[in-house]
Coordinates of C-alpha atoms in Angstrom, one line a residue:
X72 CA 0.0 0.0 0.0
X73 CA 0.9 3.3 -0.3
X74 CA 2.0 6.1 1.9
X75 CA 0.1 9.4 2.7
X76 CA 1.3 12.5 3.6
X77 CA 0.9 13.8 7.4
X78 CA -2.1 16.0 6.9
X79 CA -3.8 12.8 4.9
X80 CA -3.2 10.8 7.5
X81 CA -4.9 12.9 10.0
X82 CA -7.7 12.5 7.8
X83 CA -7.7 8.6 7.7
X84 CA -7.4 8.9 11.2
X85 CA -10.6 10.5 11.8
X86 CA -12.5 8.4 8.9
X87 CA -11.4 5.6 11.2
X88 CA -12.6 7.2 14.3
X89 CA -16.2 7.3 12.7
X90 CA -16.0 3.7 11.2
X91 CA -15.6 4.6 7.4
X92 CA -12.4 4.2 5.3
X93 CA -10.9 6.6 3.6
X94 CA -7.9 5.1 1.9
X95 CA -9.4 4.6 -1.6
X96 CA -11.0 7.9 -1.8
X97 CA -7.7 9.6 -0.8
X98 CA -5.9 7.6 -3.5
X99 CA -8.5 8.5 -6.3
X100 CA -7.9 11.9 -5.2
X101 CA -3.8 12.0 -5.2
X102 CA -4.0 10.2 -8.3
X103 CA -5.7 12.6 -10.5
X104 CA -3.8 14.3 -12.8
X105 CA -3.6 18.0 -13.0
X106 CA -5.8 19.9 -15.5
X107 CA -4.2 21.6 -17.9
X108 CA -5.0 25.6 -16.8
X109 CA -3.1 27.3 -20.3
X110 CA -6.6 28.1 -22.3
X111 CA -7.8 29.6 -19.5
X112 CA -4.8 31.2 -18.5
X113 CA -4.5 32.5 -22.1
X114 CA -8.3 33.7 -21.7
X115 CA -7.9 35.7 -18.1
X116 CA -5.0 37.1 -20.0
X117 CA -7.2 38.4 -23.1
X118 CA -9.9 40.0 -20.5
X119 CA -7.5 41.4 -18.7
X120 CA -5.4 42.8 -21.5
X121 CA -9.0 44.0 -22.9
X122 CA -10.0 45.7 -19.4
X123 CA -7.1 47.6 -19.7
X124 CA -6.9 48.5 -23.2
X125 CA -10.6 49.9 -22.7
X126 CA -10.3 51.4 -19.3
X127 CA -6.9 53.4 -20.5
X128 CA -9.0 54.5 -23.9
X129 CA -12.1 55.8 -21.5
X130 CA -9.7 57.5 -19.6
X131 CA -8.0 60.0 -22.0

């Protein structure tokens, strides 16, 4: 089986204290790749680029 980190562990811990198990869950969880965030970075960086562009031409 695998290892948990510290604050995972706590968590098992108390799972266990109320009589349910937590182990899978917190595997399926760890597992998980990350999403990849680079559209919406690129977006966030368009509205913000835009917010600006319009807020500076309102301004003059």
């Amino acid at each position: 089986m695998q290892t948990l980190p510290c604050s995972a562990q706590r968590l098992c811990c108390f799972y266990a204290a109320m009589g349910h198990d937590a182990v899978p869950f917190l595997m399926e969880i760890a597992m998980k790749p990350r999403r990849d965030t680079r559209a919406r970075n690129l977006v966030f960086f368009i509205a913000v680029t835009s917010a600006l562009v319009v807020g500076l031409w309102l301004a003059r």
